[in-house]
Amino acid sequence: YRSINHRVDSKSLWLYRWYYSRTCQWILSLTITVILALAFIEKPSSLTVTSDVRYRLPAWNPPCGLTESIELLCFLVFMVDVSVKSYLVGWEEFWKNKWLMAYILTLIVSLTDWIVSLSFLCTEDVRVRRILRPFFLLQNSSMMKKTLKSINSTLPEMASVVLLLAVHLSLFTMFAMLLFARTKDGQQDKEWMVYFRNLPDSLTSLLVLLTTANNPDVMIPAYSKNRAYSIFFILFTVLGNLFLMNLLTAIIYNQFRGYLLKSVQSSLFRRRLGIRAAFEVLSSLKEAPANAQQSYVDVGALQQVLQKVEMDSRCKQAITRSLKVCSCDQLSAAQFQKLFEELDKDAIRQHPPSPDYQSRFMQKMQFAFGHPYFGYLGNVVALANIVSICVVLVMDADKQPSERDDFFLGAINCFFILYYLLEMLLKILAMGLKRYLSYPSNRFDGLLTVILLVLEIATFAVYGFPHPGWRPEFIGLLSLWDMVRLVNMLIVFRFLRIIPNMKFMALVVTTLLDLVKNLRAFAGILVVVFYAFAITGIMLFKGAVISMYIKKVVVLSFKEKCGFMGLFCYFQADVTYCLLYLLSLNLICRWAKIYFVAWWLISSVIWVNLFVALLLENFIHKWDRRCHREPLSDIEYQRTVELMFRDVLEEPTEEELMEKLHQHPHLQLCR
Amino acid sequence: YRSINHRVDSKSLWLYRWYYSRTCQWILSLTITVILALAFIEKPSSLTVTSDVRYRLPAWNPPCGLTESIELLCFLVFMVDVSVKSYLVGWEEFWKNKWLMAYILTLIVSLTDWIVSLSFLCTEDVRVRRILRPFFLLQNSSMMKKTLKSINSTLPEMASVVLLLAVHLSLFTMFAMLLFARTKDGQQDKEWMVYFRNLPDSLTSLLVLLTTANNPDVMIPAYSKNRAYSIFFILFTVLGNLFLMNLLTAIIYNQFRGYLLKSVQSSLFRRRLGIRAAFEVLSSLKEAPANAQQSYVDVGALQQVLQKVEMDSRCKQAITRSLKVCSCDQLSAAQFQKLFEELDKDAIRQHPPSPDYQSRFMQKMQFAFGHPYFGYLGNVVALANIVSICVVLVMDADKQPSERDDFFLGAINCFFILYYLLEMLLKILAMGLKRYLSYPSNRFDGLLTVILLVLEIATFAVYGFPHPGWRPEFIGLLSLWDMVRLVNMLIVFRFLRIIPNMKFMALVVTTLLDLVKNLRAFAGILVVVFYAFAITGIMLFKGAVISMYIKKVVVLSFKEKCGFMGLFCYFQADVTYCLLYLLSLNLICRWAKIYFVAWWLISSVIWVNLFVALLLENFIHKWDRRCHREPLSDIEYQRTVELMFRDVLEEPTEEELMEKLHQHPHLQLCR
């Protein structure tokens, strides 16, 4: 599915293949991961087990030069990467490609910053290159670049709604300041004192109300003075939260409705173009008769090429097979294209057959334990296990740890784990090992059963068999109680195997899994943004300047539905410092406010809405498909986005393909 | 657009017309309003100005028999209503109509309860009829009934997602109980102590986490012990809040996608059916020639009928006009149908022309002040006014009320109001009064300007003209400061006139206005549900049994984004009692929990999602339309839902109509 706009002489082709080989791409990904992970061990980091300042040890501080040398290595890899890429696209294309230029610029800035950093012996405060780091992640993924482009095209409309929100906010702020003005009677103006003292305060109060964080608190003083004041707050919330915020969702959804389809369409176009280009190249090798209107490809030559090409072995087999079936000597463009449609088809995974047993007894066994009802029985037993654990938990809830008797739970778990083992063995007996392993649900089951068994045997080996009053002392790595807890958690986790058995749940879960696949690009962009924000935050509020105020904002922000969690994790350590620095808060406050509002807008408002839009798109598509045709239950397709849109995709026409090919910068076709 | 399945003999028709006359329907609506409003003055109500128990006076307690006699009057009206309705649909139809039967049942139950209530002299505790009251609102609106039906059809799928949520919640609860178990070291298990002490506590903690109300608090103790614990909470929030909750949105949106279209389609069908029935009746009046294949309607007869029919005078004129144009004697069914299409058309409102002035000076004036730029100048001046008010507010923010000088603001406002007056007068001069008033934005402008002028004159009459140090004593109804504040608020409000000038904003605002129209049915159902909940709440938690716990739940609930506000307003009064009744909380707690969870599910989860679905539907439709054709800016259509869907609606076929007509229970057609 890659673009074919690269040099095509044989040396460049070799380089191209080498560059896109698995090893090279893997090295590149590793480098990106390493450079991003550096932030966790670099100096102002706070990666400790506990986040409580009272208990935690000082974080490990790497000596100057260690992280820097790792960084230099990474930069070298990136420099090789960018030069290969630039060489491959060629000089003319390079000037058109903004991403490549930005890549080079970033590298130059980073290297300069690195040199400055070394010359100050790592004591300088501002490190620009850290904020630039996520760019390396961004430029390496074509999906992310594409997503960014379509987010970019949504921005103008989002900006209008955000502008509308701003107008809404400022008008209501003025109303509020006029409504809750300072009265002559000093006792009655609690509202004014706390929330609407001056313009920035009022704006903040209402902005936080928009995030619903201070929802009842902000109106309580006014409300207890006169109930009618609540009208103001209700009006503000309904207009802002219910209408404008949801309007943002509607706009983003509207923009993204065609997004998936369009991206899949362009991938298809690129693949068809690549195949067509191969056809043209192959056909131009042979001296065509002068009067031939159409070009043809020799079957023999194609077979030779096929031997050398690296591709999925299944596809290769399928293509050679159909080449033999075809039995003609020459292939036209259409036939050639059709031949490679095999690439689009997904593997239809057939489960291997069950073993054929000779004895009647074994056949009966096979029928009994291969039957779906046996699976249902397993689910019922798993449910019973969950219920029993639940009962024990409720009973033990108020007991002191010293009074707790682990015998009952131990015995029950022992029994259930034996049943699980038996179930697994019987299923393997009935289906044969290969067929058993070909079902993902069985793999999940089997793996957990084996782990449970190992844990149980380990428990018995260390603490002996359960008996009443089984409360041994702490021995070895984990206490008995921890072992039992771990086993129980695994049992609860194993209970998830019931999901595929419930039709609606299965639909939901497959939707979610598909979504996760499609969301990778979005998640990547979120990581990029988050990383930049976290680094900026560390630089802005480092150490001494964290104030009580930020803690308040952070805590308030968390009432919001999403996203802040991560930022929080990162900040929590430094925020607890704040009690010590109550004084120096005035200047930094304003910056913190702007910083957090920006973060709220990006993470909570925009990203969540993007997520909702994508979920709606995915789910509605899936739902429509489900209504149209019942899925074949026996054959499991490997679901891909292409498959999902198979019926709505348009094939590119011959003319479009040829036009695009003639625009190719490096490929000079004979005609 | 009403159904035509009613009796058609002339007496019934008279009754039918009388029943659907404006007066009768108005009386019915008034009765419903009165009976619903009774809750505000009935006994356990708390309608006082302040909600603070320390200051408020005891609420007015109506004597026994007053509200009861009002109720009886209402019941009598309802009884007349139900009997007329039942008579009109006829006996056979009555048995099929579940709404009518439920109506009668409700009336019987209410009356019985009323009698019981009187025989106890209003001292009984449980009043069932109060919970039943919103039913009267529900049954009177056909839109609400229809909406309820389609919500009902979405319920199974919503139930599956709610089930999924429940499974998610219970599995995570078990995980949490195993993870945050009581440790032997008593100091380290803060998490267990506060949030996961036993099963109901854990369930509540996680449920509240699902509403994001206790978002950072719940994880702080575990997080400060070990950062890795946050993974559990992040996983729970992402799965529950981001995926499952949004899935609910997707499902509801998916169900409601066709909702608007379907409802408009069935309205159209009913109208066509009614016209066809009229045609059949008219054509059967005349003795048809035996060999006539098609039936015809006499134009003369039609004109006679038209004279007597009550309809919009504009439509009547249009129909008679086209009848005259037609000039034929007899009309076929298709022609007849076409004739009445006039009813579907909306009035194309043409603004009256500007006056023609003779003098050149006046013409120049007219050109200058009728020009759009003059309007823009007005907007700029309004903006300047807002900015000046803002500046004064910021400057006065920290001053004591006694130091405040009202001169500056008074002088500025005086100047701006004079400008507004001048603008209004000049516009009237340029456009003529009629044309001026035909624009809604001008009406809005003019009204506010007049009010501002009156206020300003009143201020000057009472307090004299502004001068430096203008701080007079309190005279009359409002202090000077209050007057100025009121004027300022009106000026801020007047600033909204800029909205139609910004294209995107205008689109958004019209979408919102449309939405409000379409939402009436939803809002009605919300009122019904809310009313029932509030009454149940009052009955459940009346007076003494309100506990601290409920206050906590209420406050937590309010962190949620919507809906609770109203319930809150209703409860706040009784909730502040709670401090007095800390002891008797155990039994009621569980009920309160269930009650609030139910309320959260209905108001916040389901209703908000319905709202989002409707907004998406409306907005996307509108957006598509805007892209297809630019709206004609000169002619303002009265936008209706029908107009919006004009191009996608299907006309019902002749056969469908006739089949439906033959099923009519009362209309026996000759053929």
Short mmCIF file of C-alpha atoms in Angstrom, two decimals, chain A residues 262-505:
data_model
loop_
_atom_site.label_atom_id
_atom_site.label_comp_id
_atom_site.label_asym_id
_atom_site.label_seq_id
_atom_site.Cartn_x
_atom_site.Cartn_y
_atom_site.Cartn_z
CA LYS A 262 -11.59 7.91 1.79
CA SER A 263 -8.38 6.63 3.33
CA VAL A 264 -9.13 3.05 2.33
CA GLN A 265 -10.01 4.23 -1.16
CA SER A 266 -6.69 5.96 -1.61
CA SER A 267 -4.82 2.90 -0.32
CA LEU A 268 -6.60 0.79 -2.90
CA PHE A 269 -5.67 3.28 -5.60
CA ARG A 270 -2.02 3.10 -4.63
CA ARG A 271 -2.00 -0.68 -4.74
CA ARG A 272 -3.66 -0.77 -8.15
CA LEU A 273 -1.19 1.84 -9.36
CA GLY A 274 1.75 -0.24 -8.16
CA ILE A 275 0.48 -3.32 -9.95
CA ARG A 276 -0.16 -1.35 -13.11
CA ALA A 277 3.35 0.08 -12.95
CA ALA A 278 4.77 -3.43 -12.62
CA PHE A 279 2.75 -4.44 -15.63
CA GLU A 280 4.04 -1.54 -17.70
CA VAL A 281 7.62 -2.27 -16.73
CA LEU A 282 7.29 -5.94 -17.54
CA SER A 283 5.60 -5.30 -20.83
CA SER A 284 8.20 -2.74 -21.86
CA LEU A 285 10.97 -5.32 -21.37
CA LYS A 286 9.73 -7.26 -24.32
CA GLU A 287 9.93 -5.69 -27.74
CA ALA A 288 6.37 -5.08 -28.64
CA PRO A 289 5.25 -5.51 -32.25
CA ALA A 290 4.79 -2.07 -33.74
CA ASN A 291 1.14 -2.53 -34.59
CA ALA A 292 0.08 -3.90 -31.22
CA GLN A 293 -2.58 -1.69 -29.68
CA GLN A 294 -2.44 -3.27 -26.28
CA SER A 295 0.62 -4.29 -24.38
CA TYR A 296 0.98 -7.77 -23.00
CA VAL A 297 3.12 -9.44 -20.41
CA ASP A 298 4.80 -12.75 -20.98
CA VAL A 299 3.67 -15.40 -18.52
CA GLY A 300 7.11 -16.95 -18.32
CA ALA A 301 8.76 -13.66 -17.41
CA LEU A 302 6.15 -13.06 -14.78
CA GLN A 303 6.81 -16.44 -13.22
CA GLN A 304 10.52 -15.68 -13.09
CA VAL A 305 9.82 -12.37 -11.37
CA LEU A 306 7.43 -14.00 -8.96
CA GLN A 307 10.14 -16.38 -7.79
CA LYS A 308 12.31 -13.45 -6.76
CA VAL A 309 9.65 -11.22 -5.25
CA GLU A 310 9.21 -11.23 -1.52
CA MET A 311 5.58 -11.66 -0.60
CA ASP A 312 3.29 -13.69 1.56
CA SER A 313 3.83 -17.35 0.59
CA ARG A 314 0.09 -18.03 0.48
CA CYS A 315 -0.44 -15.25 -2.04
CA LYS A 316 2.50 -16.39 -4.12
CA GLN A 317 1.13 -19.92 -4.27
CA ALA A 318 -2.30 -18.68 -5.20
CA ILE A 319 -0.94 -16.52 -7.99
CA THR A 320 1.26 -19.25 -9.50
CA ARG A 321 -1.69 -21.64 -9.28
CA SER A 322 -3.99 -19.32 -11.13
CA LEU A 323 -1.21 -18.60 -13.66
CA LYS A 324 -1.10 -22.31 -14.44
CA VAL A 325 -4.87 -22.55 -14.66
CA CYS A 326 -4.91 -19.61 -17.05
CA SER A 327 -2.78 -21.56 -19.54
CA CYS A 328 -2.46 -18.66 -21.95
CA ASP A 329 0.87 -17.22 -23.00
CA GLN A 330 0.32 -13.54 -22.61
CA LEU A 331 -1.59 -11.45 -20.13
CA SER A 332 -3.39 -8.19 -20.80
CA ALA A 333 -3.46 -5.40 -18.22
CA ALA A 334 -6.88 -6.41 -16.95
CA GLN A 335 -5.88 -10.04 -16.55
CA PHE A 336 -2.71 -8.99 -14.83
CA GLN A 337 -4.66 -6.80 -12.42
CA LYS A 338 -7.09 -9.62 -11.74
CA LEU A 339 -4.25 -11.99 -10.99
CA PHE A 340 -3.04 -9.81 -8.18
CA GLU A 341 -6.46 -9.42 -6.62
CA GLU A 342 -5.38 -12.45 -4.64
CA LEU A 343 -3.41 -9.97 -2.55
CA ASP A 344 -6.61 -8.28 -1.42
CA LYS A 345 -8.24 -11.49 -0.36
CA ASP A 346 -7.83 -12.41 3.24
CA ALA A 347 -6.86 -15.79 4.39
CA ILE A 348 -9.92 -17.87 5.00
CA ARG A 349 -8.82 -19.73 7.99
CA GLN A 350 -10.14 -23.25 8.04
CA HIS A 351 -9.85 -25.01 11.36
CA PRO A 352 -7.95 -28.26 11.09
CA PRO A 353 -10.20 -31.33 11.30
CA SER A 354 -10.84 -33.27 14.45
CA PRO A 355 -9.02 -36.57 14.76
CA ASP A 356 -10.89 -39.69 13.58
CA TYR A 357 -11.10 -42.19 16.37
CA GLN A 358 -11.72 -45.87 15.63
CA SER A 359 -13.26 -47.11 18.86
CA ARG A 360 -16.97 -46.40 19.43
CA PHE A 361 -16.30 -45.26 22.96
CA MET A 362 -13.84 -42.63 21.75
CA GLN A 363 -16.30 -41.46 19.12
CA LYS A 364 -18.96 -41.03 21.77
CA MET A 365 -16.50 -39.15 23.95
CA GLN A 366 -15.61 -36.96 21.01
CA PHE A 367 -19.25 -36.19 20.32
CA ALA A 368 -19.95 -35.40 23.97
CA PHE A 369 -16.97 -33.15 24.62
CA GLY A 370 -16.84 -31.52 21.20
CA HIS A 371 -20.46 -30.46 21.57
CA PRO A 372 -21.14 -26.75 22.24
CA TYR A 373 -23.09 -27.73 25.36
CA PHE A 374 -19.83 -28.83 26.95
CA GLY A 375 -18.51 -25.31 26.39
CA TYR A 376 -21.65 -23.89 27.98
CA LEU A 377 -21.15 -26.18 30.97
CA GLY A 378 -17.64 -24.76 31.28
CA ASN A 379 -19.10 -21.25 31.32
CA VAL A 380 -21.57 -22.23 34.02
CA VAL A 381 -18.76 -23.69 36.12
CA ALA A 382 -16.69 -20.52 35.64
CA LEU A 383 -19.70 -18.47 36.74
CA ALA A 384 -20.11 -20.70 39.80
CA ASN A 385 -16.45 -20.12 40.61
CA ILE A 386 -16.87 -16.35 40.35
CA VAL A 387 -19.95 -16.48 42.57
CA SER A 388 -18.13 -18.55 45.18
CA ILE A 389 -15.20 -16.13 45.23
CA CYS A 390 -17.66 -13.27 45.57
CA VAL A 391 -19.38 -14.95 48.50
CA VAL A 392 -16.09 -15.56 50.28
CA LEU A 393 -15.05 -11.97 49.67
CA VAL A 394 -18.28 -10.63 51.13
CA MET A 395 -17.99 -12.94 54.12
CA ASP A 396 -14.36 -12.02 54.75
CA ALA A 397 -14.90 -8.30 54.22
CA ASP A 398 -15.00 -7.30 57.87
CA LYS A 399 -12.66 -9.90 59.30
CA GLN A 400 -9.23 -8.99 60.56
CA PRO A 401 -6.42 -10.43 58.43
CA SER A 402 -5.32 -12.52 61.35
CA GLU A 403 -8.76 -14.15 61.72
CA ARG A 404 -9.05 -14.97 58.06
CA ASP A 405 -9.17 -18.65 57.17
CA ASP A 406 -7.83 -19.41 53.71
CA PHE A 407 -8.93 -23.05 53.77
CA PHE A 408 -12.33 -22.61 52.20
CA LEU A 409 -11.15 -20.49 49.29
CA GLY A 410 -8.11 -22.70 48.79
CA ALA A 411 -10.19 -25.86 48.63
CA ILE A 412 -12.73 -24.33 46.26
CA ASN A 413 -10.07 -22.99 43.95
CA CYS A 414 -8.29 -26.31 43.96
CA PHE A 415 -11.47 -28.07 42.90
CA PHE A 416 -12.29 -25.56 40.17
CA ILE A 417 -8.79 -25.55 38.76
CA LEU A 418 -8.91 -29.32 38.53
CA TYR A 419 -12.16 -29.00 36.62
CA TYR A 420 -10.60 -26.48 34.25
CA LEU A 421 -7.69 -28.79 33.64
CA LEU A 422 -10.06 -31.67 32.96
CA GLU A 423 -12.08 -29.53 30.59
CA MET A 424 -8.99 -28.53 28.68
CA LEU A 425 -7.73 -32.10 28.39
CA LEU A 426 -11.11 -33.43 27.30
CA LYS A 427 -11.43 -30.73 24.70
CA ILE A 428 -7.98 -31.52 23.37
CA LEU A 429 -8.94 -35.16 23.27
CA ALA A 430 -12.12 -34.42 21.35
CA MET A 431 -10.73 -31.87 18.94
CA GLY A 432 -7.11 -32.76 18.62
CA LEU A 433 -4.41 -30.35 19.70
CA LYS A 434 -4.21 -28.46 16.42
CA ARG A 435 -7.91 -27.80 16.12
CA TYR A 436 -8.06 -26.87 19.80
CA LEU A 437 -5.35 -24.29 19.37
CA SER A 438 -6.87 -22.84 16.21
CA TYR A 439 -9.68 -21.21 18.21
CA PRO A 440 -8.53 -18.00 19.95
CA SER A 441 -10.97 -18.57 22.80
CA ASN A 442 -9.41 -21.96 23.48
CA ARG A 443 -5.93 -20.52 23.42
CA PHE A 444 -6.99 -17.91 25.97
CA ASP A 445 -8.59 -20.60 28.09
CA GLY A 446 -5.73 -23.02 27.90
CA LEU A 447 -3.06 -20.46 28.67
CA LEU A 448 -4.88 -19.24 31.77
CA THR A 449 -5.58 -22.80 32.91
CA VAL A 450 -1.89 -23.69 32.63
CA ILE A 451 -0.87 -20.57 34.55
CA LEU A 452 -3.45 -21.32 37.23
CA LEU A 453 -2.21 -24.86 37.50
CA VAL A 454 1.39 -23.75 37.87
CA LEU A 455 0.41 -21.24 40.57
CA GLU A 456 -1.64 -23.83 42.43
CA ILE A 457 1.16 -26.40 42.34
CA ALA A 458 3.59 -23.76 43.55
CA THR A 459 1.24 -22.90 46.40
CA PHE A 460 0.98 -26.53 47.45
CA ALA A 461 4.71 -27.01 47.17
CA VAL A 462 5.40 -24.05 49.46
CA TYR A 463 2.50 -24.10 51.90
CA GLY A 464 1.28 -27.68 51.77
CA PHE A 465 -2.29 -28.81 51.11
CA PRO A 466 -5.17 -26.77 52.48
CA HIS A 467 -6.71 -27.86 55.76
CA PRO A 468 -9.03 -26.05 58.21
CA GLY A 469 -7.20 -23.25 59.93
CA TRP A 470 -4.76 -23.08 57.05
CA ARG A 471 -2.91 -19.89 57.92
CA PRO A 472 0.80 -20.52 57.42
CA GLU A 473 3.47 -17.94 57.95
CA PHE A 474 4.96 -15.94 55.13
CA ILE A 475 7.35 -18.12 53.11
CA GLY A 476 9.18 -17.40 49.88
CA LEU A 477 8.25 -14.80 47.31
CA LEU A 478 4.57 -14.22 48.02
CA SER A 479 2.43 -14.85 51.05
CA LEU A 480 -0.33 -17.45 50.75
CA TRP A 481 -2.93 -14.72 50.79
CA ASP A 482 -1.26 -12.98 47.87
CA MET A 483 -1.08 -16.24 45.96
CA VAL A 484 -4.77 -16.88 46.53
CA ARG A 485 -5.57 -13.33 45.44
CA LEU A 486 -3.55 -13.74 42.29
CA VAL A 487 -5.28 -17.01 41.48
CA ASN A 488 -8.64 -15.40 42.04
CA MET A 489 -7.82 -12.49 39.78
CA LEU A 490 -6.82 -14.86 37.04
CA ILE A 491 -10.08 -16.76 37.51
CA VAL A 492 -12.05 -13.54 37.18
CA PHE A 493 -10.05 -12.73 34.07
CA ARG A 494 -10.73 -16.18 32.67
CA PHE A 495 -14.44 -15.53 33.03
CA LEU A 496 -14.17 -13.19 30.04
CA ARG A 497 -14.33 -16.27 27.83
CA ILE A 498 -18.11 -16.05 27.96
CA ILE A 499 -18.03 -12.93 25.78
CA PRO A 500 -18.06 -14.59 22.34
CA ASN A 501 -21.04 -16.66 23.42
CA MET A 502 -23.29 -13.63 23.80
CA LYS A 503 -24.25 -12.29 20.44
CA PHE A 504 -24.59 -8.60 21.19
CA MET A 505 -21.51 -8.60 23.39
#
